[in-house]
Coordinates of C-alpha atoms in Angstrom, one line a residue:
X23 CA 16.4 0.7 -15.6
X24 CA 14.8 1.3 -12.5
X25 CA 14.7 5.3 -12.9
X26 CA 13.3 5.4 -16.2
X27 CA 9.8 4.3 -14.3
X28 CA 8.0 6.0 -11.2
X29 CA 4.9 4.4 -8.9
X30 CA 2.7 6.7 -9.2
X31 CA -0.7 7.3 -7.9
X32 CA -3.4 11.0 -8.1
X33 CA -4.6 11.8 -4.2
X34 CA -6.4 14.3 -2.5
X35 CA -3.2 16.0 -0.6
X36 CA -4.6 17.3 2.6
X37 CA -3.6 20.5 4.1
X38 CA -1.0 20.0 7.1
X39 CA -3.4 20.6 9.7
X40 CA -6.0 17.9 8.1
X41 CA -2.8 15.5 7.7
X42 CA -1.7 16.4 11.4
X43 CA -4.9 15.5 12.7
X44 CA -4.8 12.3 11.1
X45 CA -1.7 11.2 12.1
X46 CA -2.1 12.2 15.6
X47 CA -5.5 10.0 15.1
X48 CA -3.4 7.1 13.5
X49 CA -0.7 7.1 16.6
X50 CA -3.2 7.1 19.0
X51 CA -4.8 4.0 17.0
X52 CA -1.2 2.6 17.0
X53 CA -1.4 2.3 20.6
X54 CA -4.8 0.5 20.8
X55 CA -4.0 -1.7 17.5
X56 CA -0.2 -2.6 17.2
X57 CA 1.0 -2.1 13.8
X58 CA 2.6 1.0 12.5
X59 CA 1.2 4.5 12.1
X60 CA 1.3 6.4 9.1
X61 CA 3.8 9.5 9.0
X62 CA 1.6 12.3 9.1
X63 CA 3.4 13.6 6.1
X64 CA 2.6 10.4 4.3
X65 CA -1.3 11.0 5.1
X66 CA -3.9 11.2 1.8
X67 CA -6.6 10.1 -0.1
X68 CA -5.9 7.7 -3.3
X69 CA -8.6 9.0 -6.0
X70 CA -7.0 6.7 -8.8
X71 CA -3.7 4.1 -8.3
X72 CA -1.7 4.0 -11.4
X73 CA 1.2 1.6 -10.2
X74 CA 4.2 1.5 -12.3
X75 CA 4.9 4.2 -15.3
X76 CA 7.5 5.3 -17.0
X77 CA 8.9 8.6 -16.6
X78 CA 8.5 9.5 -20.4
X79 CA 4.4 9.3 -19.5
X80 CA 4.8 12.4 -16.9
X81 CA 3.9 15.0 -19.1
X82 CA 0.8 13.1 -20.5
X83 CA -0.5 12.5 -17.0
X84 CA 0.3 16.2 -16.2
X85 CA -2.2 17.5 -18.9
X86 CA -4.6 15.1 -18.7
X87 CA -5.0 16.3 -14.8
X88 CA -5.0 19.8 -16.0
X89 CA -7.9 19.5 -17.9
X90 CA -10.1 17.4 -15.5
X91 CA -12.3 20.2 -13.9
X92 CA -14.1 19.6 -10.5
X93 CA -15.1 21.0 -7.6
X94 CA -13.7 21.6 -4.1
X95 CA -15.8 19.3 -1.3
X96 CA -15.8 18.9 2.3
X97 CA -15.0 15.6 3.0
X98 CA -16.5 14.7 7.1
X99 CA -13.9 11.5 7.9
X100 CA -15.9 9.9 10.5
X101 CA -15.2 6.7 10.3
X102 CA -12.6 3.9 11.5
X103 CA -12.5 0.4 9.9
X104 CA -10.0 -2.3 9.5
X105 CA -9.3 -4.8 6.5
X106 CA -8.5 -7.7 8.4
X107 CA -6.6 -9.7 5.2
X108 CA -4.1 -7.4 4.9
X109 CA -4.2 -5.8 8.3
X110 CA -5.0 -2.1 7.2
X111 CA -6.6 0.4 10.0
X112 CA -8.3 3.1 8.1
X113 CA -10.4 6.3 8.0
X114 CA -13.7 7.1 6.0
X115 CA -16.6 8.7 5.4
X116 CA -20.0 7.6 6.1
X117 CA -20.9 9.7 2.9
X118 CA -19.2 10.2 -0.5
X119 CA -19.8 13.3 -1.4
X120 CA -20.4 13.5 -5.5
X121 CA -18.1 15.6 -6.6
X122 CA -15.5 13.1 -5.3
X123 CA -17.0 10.1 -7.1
X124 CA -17.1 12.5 -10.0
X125 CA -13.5 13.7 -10.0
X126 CA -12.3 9.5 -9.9
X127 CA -15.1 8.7 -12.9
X128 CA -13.6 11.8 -15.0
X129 CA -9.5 10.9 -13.7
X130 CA -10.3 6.8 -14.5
X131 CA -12.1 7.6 -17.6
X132 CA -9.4 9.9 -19.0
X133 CA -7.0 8.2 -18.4
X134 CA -8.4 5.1 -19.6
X135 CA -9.0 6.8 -22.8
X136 CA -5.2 7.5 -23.2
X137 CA -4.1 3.9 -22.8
X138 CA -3.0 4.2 -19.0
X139 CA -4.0 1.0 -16.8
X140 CA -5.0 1.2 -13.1
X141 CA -6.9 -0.6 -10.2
X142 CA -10.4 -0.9 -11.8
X143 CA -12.1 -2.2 -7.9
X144 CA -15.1 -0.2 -7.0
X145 CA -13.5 3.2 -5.5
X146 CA -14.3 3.2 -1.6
X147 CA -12.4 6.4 -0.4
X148 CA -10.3 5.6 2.4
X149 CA -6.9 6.9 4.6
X150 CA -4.6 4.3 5.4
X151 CA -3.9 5.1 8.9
X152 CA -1.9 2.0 10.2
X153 CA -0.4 -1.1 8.4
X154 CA 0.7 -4.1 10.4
X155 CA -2.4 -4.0 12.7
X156 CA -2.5 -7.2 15.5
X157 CA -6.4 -6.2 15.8
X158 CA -9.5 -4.1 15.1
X159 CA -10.0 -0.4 17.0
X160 CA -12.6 -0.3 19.4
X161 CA -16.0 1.0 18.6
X162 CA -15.3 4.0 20.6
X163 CA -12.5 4.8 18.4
X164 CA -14.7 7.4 15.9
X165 CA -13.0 10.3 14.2
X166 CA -13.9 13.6 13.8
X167 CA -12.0 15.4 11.3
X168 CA -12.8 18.3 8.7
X169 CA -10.9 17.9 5.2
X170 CA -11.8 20.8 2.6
X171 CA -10.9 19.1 -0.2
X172 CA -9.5 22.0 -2.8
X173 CA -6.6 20.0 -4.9
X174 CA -5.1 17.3 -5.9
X175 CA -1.8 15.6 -6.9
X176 CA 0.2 13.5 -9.1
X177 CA 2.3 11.3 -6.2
X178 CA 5.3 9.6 -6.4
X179 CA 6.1 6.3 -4.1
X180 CA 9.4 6.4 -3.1
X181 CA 11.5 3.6 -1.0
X182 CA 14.2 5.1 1.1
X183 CA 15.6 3.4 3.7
X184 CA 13.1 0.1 3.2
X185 CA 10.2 3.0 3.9
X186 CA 7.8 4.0 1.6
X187 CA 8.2 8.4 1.0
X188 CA 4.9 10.3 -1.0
X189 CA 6.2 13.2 -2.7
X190 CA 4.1 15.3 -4.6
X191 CA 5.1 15.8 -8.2
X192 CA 2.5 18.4 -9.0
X193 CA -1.1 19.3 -7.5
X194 CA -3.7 21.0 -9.3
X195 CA -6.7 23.1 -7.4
X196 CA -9.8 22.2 -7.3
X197 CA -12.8 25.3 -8.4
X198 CA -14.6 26.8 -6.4

């Protein structure tokens, strides 16, 4: 039964000025690129993609994000690139900082612990800005955008009306 499961994904859940600035970025870019732009609302950072879990799992992946401990960062995105096979515009950092390499190792190897399976690729922190893309930004297209990063979430992926909707199931801060 379909709602006995959940898609489910952990994300850096920006602020609403962070994810307005990146959706006024990924409209502008929508213009240059074809394609179509990210709701600002829909705007994060996938630390760890779980995919398809049942619901009976929630509270298991609610304390196992409880007691991962990490600290707040600033992430600088400053960066546009585009994944030409599946025609992806997105934003990133020149640098990953450390403490968000560390908060994916201690998520992925938690959760690995506990029996829960997820995309195991080499973690390259990106914000999907645009799907659909006809073609690559220009060179001169080069954000400048200030996230302090101070929480987290557990996200859901839900389809309404053949969209995809990110609501946030539960978020948990970041220490200082």
């Amino acid at each position: 039964m379909a709602g006995d499961t959940a898609r489910l994904f952990f994300a850096a859940w920006p602020v609403p000025q962070v994810q307005q600035a990146l959706g006024k970025l990924a409209k502008s870019l929508e213009r240059e690129c074809g394609g179509r732009a990210l709701p600002a609302h829909n705007i994060h950072l996938t630390l760890v993609f779980l995919g398809v879990v049942g619901r009976d799992r929630l509270p298991r992946l609610e304390a196992i994000a409880a007691a991962v401990s990490a600290p707040r960062f600033d992430l600088s995105v400053n960066r546009i690139e585009y994944w030409r096979h599946n025609r992806i515009v997105w934003a990133g950092v020149e640098h990953c900082p450390d403490a968000l390499q560390s908060l994916v190792a201690r998520l992925e190897q938690t959760l690995a612990a506990e029996g829960f399976r997820f995309d195991r690729r080499p973690y390259v922190p990106h914000v999907t800005l645009l799907r659909n893309a006809r073609r690559a930004p220009s060179e001169s297209a080069t954000p400048a955008v200030a996230w302090p990063v101070g929480r987290y979430a557990l996200v859901e992926s839900v389809e309404r009306e053949r969209r995809r909707v990110y609501e946030v199931l539960r978020e948990w801060p970041l220490v200082a």
